[in-house]
Coordinates of C-alpha atoms and ligand atoms in Angstrom, one line a residue:
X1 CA -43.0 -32.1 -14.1
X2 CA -46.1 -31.0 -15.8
X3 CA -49.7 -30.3 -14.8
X4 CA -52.7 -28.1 -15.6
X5 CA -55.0 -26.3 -13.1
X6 CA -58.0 -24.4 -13.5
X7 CA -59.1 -21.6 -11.4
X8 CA -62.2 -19.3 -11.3
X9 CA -62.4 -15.2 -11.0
X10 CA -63.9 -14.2 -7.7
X11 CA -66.2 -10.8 -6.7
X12 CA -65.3 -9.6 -3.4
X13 CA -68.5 -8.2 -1.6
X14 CA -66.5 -6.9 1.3
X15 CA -63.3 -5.1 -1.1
X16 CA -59.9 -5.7 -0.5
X17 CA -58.3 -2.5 -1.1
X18 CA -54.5 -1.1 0.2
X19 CA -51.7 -3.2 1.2
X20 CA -49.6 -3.4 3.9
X21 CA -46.3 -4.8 2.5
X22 CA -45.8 -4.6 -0.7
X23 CA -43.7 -7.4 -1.4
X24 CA -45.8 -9.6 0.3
X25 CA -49.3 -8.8 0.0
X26 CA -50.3 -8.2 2.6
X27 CA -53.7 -6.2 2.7
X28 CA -54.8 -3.8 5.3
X29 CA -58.1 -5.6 5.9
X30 CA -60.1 -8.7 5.8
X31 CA -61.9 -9.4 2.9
X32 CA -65.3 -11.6 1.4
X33 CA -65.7 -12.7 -2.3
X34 CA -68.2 -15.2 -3.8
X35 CA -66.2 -17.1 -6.3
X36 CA -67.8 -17.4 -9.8
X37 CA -68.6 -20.2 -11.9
X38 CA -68.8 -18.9 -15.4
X39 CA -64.9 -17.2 -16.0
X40 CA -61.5 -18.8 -14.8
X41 CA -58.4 -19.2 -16.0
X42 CA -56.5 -22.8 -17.7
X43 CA -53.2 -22.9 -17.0
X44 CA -50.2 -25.7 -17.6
X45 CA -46.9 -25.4 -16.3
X46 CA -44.0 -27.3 -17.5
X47 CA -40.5 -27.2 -16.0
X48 CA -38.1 -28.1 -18.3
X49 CA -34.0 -29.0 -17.9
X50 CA -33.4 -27.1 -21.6
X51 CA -35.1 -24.0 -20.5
X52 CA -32.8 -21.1 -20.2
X53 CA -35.8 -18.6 -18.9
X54 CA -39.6 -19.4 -18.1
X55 CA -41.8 -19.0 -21.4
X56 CA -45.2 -17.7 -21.7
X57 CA -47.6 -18.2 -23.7
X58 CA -51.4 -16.2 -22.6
X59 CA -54.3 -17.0 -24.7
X60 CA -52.1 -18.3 -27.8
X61 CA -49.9 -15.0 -28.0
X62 CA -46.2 -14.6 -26.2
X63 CA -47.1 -12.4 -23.1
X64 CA -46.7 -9.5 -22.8
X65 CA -43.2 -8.5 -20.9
X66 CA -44.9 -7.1 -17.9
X67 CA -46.5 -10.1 -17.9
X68 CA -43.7 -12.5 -18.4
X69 CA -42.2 -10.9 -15.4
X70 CA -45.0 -11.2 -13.0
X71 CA -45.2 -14.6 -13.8
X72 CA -41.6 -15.0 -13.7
X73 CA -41.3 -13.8 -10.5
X74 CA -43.8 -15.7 -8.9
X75 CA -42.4 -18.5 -10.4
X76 CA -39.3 -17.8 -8.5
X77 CA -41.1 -17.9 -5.5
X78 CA -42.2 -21.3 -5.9
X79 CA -38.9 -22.3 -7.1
X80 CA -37.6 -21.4 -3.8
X81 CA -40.2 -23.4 -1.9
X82 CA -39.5 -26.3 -4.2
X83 CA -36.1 -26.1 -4.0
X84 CA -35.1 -26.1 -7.2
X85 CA -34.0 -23.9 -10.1
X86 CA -35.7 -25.3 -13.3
X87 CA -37.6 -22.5 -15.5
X88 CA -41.0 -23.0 -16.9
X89 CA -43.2 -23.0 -19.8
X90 CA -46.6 -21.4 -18.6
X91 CA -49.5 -21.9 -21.0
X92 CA -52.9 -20.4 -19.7
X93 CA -56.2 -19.8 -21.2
X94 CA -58.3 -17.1 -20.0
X95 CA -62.0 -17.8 -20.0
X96 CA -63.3 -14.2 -19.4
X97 CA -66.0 -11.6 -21.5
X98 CA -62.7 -10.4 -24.0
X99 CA -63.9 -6.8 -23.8
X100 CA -61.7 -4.4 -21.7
X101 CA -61.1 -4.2 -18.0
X102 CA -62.2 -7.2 -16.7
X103 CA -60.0 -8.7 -14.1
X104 CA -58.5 -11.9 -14.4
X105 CA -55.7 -11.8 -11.8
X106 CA -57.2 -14.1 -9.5
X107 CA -58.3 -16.9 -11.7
X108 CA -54.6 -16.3 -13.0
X109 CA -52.5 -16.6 -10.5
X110 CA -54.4 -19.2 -8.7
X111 CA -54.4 -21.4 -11.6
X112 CA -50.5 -20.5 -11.9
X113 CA -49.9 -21.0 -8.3
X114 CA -52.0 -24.6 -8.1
X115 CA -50.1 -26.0 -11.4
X116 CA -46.8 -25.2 -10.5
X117 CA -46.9 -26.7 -7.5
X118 CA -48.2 -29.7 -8.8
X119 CA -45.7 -30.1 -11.2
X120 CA -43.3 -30.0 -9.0
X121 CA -44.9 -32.7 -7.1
X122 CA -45.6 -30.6 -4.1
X123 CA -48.2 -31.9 -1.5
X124 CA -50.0 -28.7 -0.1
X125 CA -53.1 -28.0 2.1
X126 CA -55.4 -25.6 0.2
X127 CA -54.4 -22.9 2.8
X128 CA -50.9 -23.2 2.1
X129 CA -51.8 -22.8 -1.5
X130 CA -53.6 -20.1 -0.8
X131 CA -50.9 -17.7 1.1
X132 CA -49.0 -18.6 -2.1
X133 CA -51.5 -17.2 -4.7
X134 CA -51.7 -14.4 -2.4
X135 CA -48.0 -13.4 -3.4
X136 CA -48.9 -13.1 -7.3
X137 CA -52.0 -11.2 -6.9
X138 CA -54.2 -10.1 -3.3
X139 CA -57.2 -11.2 -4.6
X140 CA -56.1 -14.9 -6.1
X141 CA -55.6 -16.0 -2.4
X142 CA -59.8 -16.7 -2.7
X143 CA -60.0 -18.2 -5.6
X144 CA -58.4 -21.4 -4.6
X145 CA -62.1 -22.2 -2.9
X146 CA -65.2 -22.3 -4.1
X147 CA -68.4 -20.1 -2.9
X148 CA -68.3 -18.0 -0.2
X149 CA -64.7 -17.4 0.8
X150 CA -63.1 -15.0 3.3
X151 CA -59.6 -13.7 3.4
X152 CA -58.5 -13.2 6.9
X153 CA -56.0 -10.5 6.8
X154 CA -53.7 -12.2 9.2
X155 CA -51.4 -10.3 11.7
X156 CA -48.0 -11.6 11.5
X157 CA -45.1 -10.1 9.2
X158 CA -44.2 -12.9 7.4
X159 CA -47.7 -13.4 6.0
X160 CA -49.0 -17.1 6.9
X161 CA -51.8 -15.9 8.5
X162 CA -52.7 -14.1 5.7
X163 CA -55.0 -16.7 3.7
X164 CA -58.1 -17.0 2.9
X165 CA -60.7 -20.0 3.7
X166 CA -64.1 -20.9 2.8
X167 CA -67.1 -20.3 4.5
X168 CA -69.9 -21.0 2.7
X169 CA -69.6 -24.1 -0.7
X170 CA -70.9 -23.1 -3.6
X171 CA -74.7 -25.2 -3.3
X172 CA -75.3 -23.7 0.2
X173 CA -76.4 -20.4 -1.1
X174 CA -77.9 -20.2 -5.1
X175 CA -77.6 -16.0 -5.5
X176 CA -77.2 -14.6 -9.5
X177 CA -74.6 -12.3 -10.2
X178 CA -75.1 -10.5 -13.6
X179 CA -71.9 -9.8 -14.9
X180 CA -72.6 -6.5 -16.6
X181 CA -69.6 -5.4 -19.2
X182 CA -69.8 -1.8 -19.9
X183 CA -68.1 0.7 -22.9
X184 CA -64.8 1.4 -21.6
X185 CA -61.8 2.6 -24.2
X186 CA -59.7 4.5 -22.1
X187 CA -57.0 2.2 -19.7
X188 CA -57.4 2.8 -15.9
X189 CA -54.8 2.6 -13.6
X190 CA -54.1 -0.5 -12.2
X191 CA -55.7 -1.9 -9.0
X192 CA -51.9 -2.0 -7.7
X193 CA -51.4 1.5 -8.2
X194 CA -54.8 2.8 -7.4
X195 CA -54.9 1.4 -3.9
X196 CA -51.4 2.1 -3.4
X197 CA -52.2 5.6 -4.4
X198 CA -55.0 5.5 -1.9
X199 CA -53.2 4.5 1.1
X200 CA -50.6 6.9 0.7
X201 CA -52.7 10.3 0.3
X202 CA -56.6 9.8 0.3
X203 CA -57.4 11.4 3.6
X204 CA -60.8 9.4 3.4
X205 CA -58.4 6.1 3.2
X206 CA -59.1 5.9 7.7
X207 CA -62.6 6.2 7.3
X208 CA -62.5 2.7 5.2
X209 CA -60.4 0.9 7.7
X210 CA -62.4 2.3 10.8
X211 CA -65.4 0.8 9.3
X212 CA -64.3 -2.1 7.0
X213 CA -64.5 -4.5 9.3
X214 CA -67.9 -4.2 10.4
X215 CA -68.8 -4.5 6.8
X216 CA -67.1 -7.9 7.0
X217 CA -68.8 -8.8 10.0
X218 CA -72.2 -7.7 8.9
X219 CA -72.0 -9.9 5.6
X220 CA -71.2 -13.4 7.2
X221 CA -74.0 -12.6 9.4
X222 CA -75.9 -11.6 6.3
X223 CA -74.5 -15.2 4.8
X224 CA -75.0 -17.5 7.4
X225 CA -78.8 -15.9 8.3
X226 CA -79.1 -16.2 3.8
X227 CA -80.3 -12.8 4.6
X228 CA -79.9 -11.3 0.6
X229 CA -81.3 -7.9 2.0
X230 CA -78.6 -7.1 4.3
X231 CA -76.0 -8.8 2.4
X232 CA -76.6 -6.5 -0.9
X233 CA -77.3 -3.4 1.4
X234 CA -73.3 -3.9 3.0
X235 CA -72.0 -5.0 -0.4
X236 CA -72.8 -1.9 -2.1
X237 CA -72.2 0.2 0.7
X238 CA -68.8 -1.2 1.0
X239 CA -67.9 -0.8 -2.9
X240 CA -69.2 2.5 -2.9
X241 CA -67.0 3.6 -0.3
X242 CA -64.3 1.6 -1.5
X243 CA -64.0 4.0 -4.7
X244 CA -65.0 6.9 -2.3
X245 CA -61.5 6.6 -1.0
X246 CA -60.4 6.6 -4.3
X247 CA -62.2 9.9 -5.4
X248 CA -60.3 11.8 -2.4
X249 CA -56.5 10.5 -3.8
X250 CA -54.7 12.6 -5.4
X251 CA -54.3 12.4 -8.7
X252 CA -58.0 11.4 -7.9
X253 CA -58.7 8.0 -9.7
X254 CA -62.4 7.4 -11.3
X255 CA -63.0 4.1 -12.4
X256 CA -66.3 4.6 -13.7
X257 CA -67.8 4.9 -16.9
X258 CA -71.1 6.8 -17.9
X259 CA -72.6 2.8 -18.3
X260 CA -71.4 2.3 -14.6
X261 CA -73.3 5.4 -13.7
X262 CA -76.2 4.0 -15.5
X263 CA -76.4 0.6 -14.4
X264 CA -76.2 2.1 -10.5
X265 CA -78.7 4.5 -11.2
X266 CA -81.1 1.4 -12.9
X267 CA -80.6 -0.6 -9.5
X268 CA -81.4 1.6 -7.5
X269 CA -84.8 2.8 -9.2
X270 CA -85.5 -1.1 -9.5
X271 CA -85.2 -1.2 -5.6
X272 CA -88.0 1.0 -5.3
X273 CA -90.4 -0.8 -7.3
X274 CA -90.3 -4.1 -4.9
X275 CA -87.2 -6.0 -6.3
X276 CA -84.0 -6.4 -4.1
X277 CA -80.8 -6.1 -6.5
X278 CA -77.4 -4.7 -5.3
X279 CA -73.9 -3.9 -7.1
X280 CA -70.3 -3.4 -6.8
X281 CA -67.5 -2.4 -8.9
X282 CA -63.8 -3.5 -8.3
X283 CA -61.0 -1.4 -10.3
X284 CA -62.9 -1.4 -13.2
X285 CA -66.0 -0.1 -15.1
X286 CA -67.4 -2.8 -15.3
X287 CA -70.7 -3.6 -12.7
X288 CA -71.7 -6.8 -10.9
X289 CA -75.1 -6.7 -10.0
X290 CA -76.5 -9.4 -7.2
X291 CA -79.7 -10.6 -7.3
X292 CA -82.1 -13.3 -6.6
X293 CA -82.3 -16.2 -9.3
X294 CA -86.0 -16.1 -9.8
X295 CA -85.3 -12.2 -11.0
X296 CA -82.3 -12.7 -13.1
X297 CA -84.3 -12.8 -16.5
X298 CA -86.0 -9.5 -16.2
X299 CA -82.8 -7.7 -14.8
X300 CA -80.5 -9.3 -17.6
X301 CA -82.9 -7.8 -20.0
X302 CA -83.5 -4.4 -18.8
X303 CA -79.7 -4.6 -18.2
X304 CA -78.9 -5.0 -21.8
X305 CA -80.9 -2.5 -23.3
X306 CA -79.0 0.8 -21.1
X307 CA -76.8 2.7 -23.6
X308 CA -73.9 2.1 -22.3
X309 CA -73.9 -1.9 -21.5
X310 CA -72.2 -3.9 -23.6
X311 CA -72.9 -7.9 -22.4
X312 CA -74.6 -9.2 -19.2
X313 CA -73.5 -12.4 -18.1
X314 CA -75.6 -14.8 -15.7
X315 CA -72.8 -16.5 -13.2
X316 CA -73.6 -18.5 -10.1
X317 CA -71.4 -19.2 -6.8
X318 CA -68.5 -21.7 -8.8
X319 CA -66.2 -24.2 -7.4
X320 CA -62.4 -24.0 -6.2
X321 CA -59.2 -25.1 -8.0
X322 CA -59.4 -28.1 -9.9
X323 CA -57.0 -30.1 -11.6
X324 CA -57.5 -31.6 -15.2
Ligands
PMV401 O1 -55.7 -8.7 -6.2 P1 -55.8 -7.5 -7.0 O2 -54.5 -6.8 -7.2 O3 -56.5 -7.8 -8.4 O4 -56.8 -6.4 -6.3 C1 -58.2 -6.6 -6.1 C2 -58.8 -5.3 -5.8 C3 -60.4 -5.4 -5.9 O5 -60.8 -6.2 -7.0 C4 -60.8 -3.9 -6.2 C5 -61.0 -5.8 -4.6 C6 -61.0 -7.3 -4.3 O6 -61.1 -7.6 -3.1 O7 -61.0 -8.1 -5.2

């Protein structure tokens, strides 16, 4: 009753931002990622007869209690799939920059979802695993495939129809994403609460669903044509706006940092001297920039030296869940 499953992070170039229902997580629109090779998440679940509750242990320290819940919880889920009412001890490894604010949720509760269903010797399709990661975090629903994955936002209330498949494998299309970590001391709120926030009072929250889904459409054009041009230009059209919606909430929520601001501002010059390089932002600081592999040197290094970047990272379209 024990296995180990590793999952990678994923960048969403069409953002999934505000749910539906709550409990489920269920978003209010379809979303794109590219799923990365260089971070992800170890994880080994063990259920055990002599456990009274699920253990936790997150990069060799007890988790936190916010965290032991979340993964307790979505244990529970499982439990009930399984049929069965064994706790677990959860051991997972998180292979991501250690500086603060990078996202791990998907690479964590992908991994989580794929080795505790293992373990208890559950046979499912990759899109039934994925409408299960959905249910710890949104976003992990992607990272059960590799490359080029899209979540379709489904339409049904119970929320099978809202899972994610792939659309492009990870050798199709070679693209660079510098992972860029900027300075960032203060703690943001969580992308939970900030989209919740959102949906509930940013009056800017209908101009992102009326046009979301053309954003969506316009990338897998952009994907399937490998057109990087139009693919960058709706990618970092869609973050932007993503946070717009954001900046009109009330209490108003800025994730950005004066090395966000920086890293924009350096992109955008660089477009105007000849070299096509786009970015996005999830509920962070910290900046993805997209770019073409034969430029990744010079932007890495032009990268580094802005005052308020910390580490650049050169990732790569990665592959799905796999089992060790
Ligand atoms: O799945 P969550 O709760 O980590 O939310 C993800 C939200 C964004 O990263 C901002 C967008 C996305 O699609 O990943």
């Amino acid at each position: 009753m024990k296995a180990t499953a590793r999952a990678n992070t994923n960048i969403a170039l069409i953002k999934y931002w505000g749910k539906r229902d709550e409990k489920l997580f269920l978003p209010m629109n379809s979303s794109l990622s590219i799923t990365l090779d260089r971070f992800y998440s170890t994880t080994t679940v063990e259920f055990m007869e002599e456990l009274k509750e699920d253990k936790l242990i997150f990069n060799n320290n007890p988790g936190s209690n916010e965290d032991r819940n979340k993964v307790s919880n979505f244990l529970t889920k499982i439990r009930n799939i399984a049929g069965t009412n064994l706790y677990a001890s959860v051991i997972t490894e998180n292979n991501v920059p250690t500086a603060a604010g990078f996202a791990s949720s998907a690479s964590g509760f992908a991994a989580l979802a794929a080795a505790a269903t293992k373990a208890l010797g559950l046979k499912l399709k990759d899109e039934e695993l994925s409408v299960i990661a959905r249910q710890g975090s949104g976003s992990a629903c992607r990272s059960i495939y590799g490359g080029y994955v899209e979540w379709d936002m489904g339409t049904r209330a119970d929320g099978r129809d809202s899972v994610a498949k792939q659309i492009l494998d990870e050798k199709q299309w070679k693209l660079t994403i510098l992972s860029a970590i900027v300075d960032s001391g203060i703690k943001k709120v969580s992308s939970r609460d900030g989209m919740k926030r959102t949906v509930e009072n940013s009056p800017y929250y209908k101009g992102w669903l009326d046009t979301v889904s053309d954003d969506l459409r316009e990338a897998k054009i952009a994907i399937k044509e490998r057109d990087f041009q139009r693919l960058g230009e709706v990618m970092e059209s869609n973050a932007l706006k993503m946070h717009a919606t954001m900046l009109g909430a009330r209490p108003p929520i800025l994730y950005w940092e004066s090395g966000t601001v920086e890293i924009m501002n350096y992109i955008t010059e660089l477009r105007r001297t000849g070299i096509p390089a786009y970015f996005t932002i999830d509920a962070g600081a910290n900046v993805k920039v997209l770019c073409l592999p034969e430029h990744e040197e010079g932007i890495k290094k032009a990268l580094m030296e802005l005052k308020g970047v910390l580490q650049v990272i050169a990732c790569y379209p990665g592959q799905g869940i796999s089992y060790l």
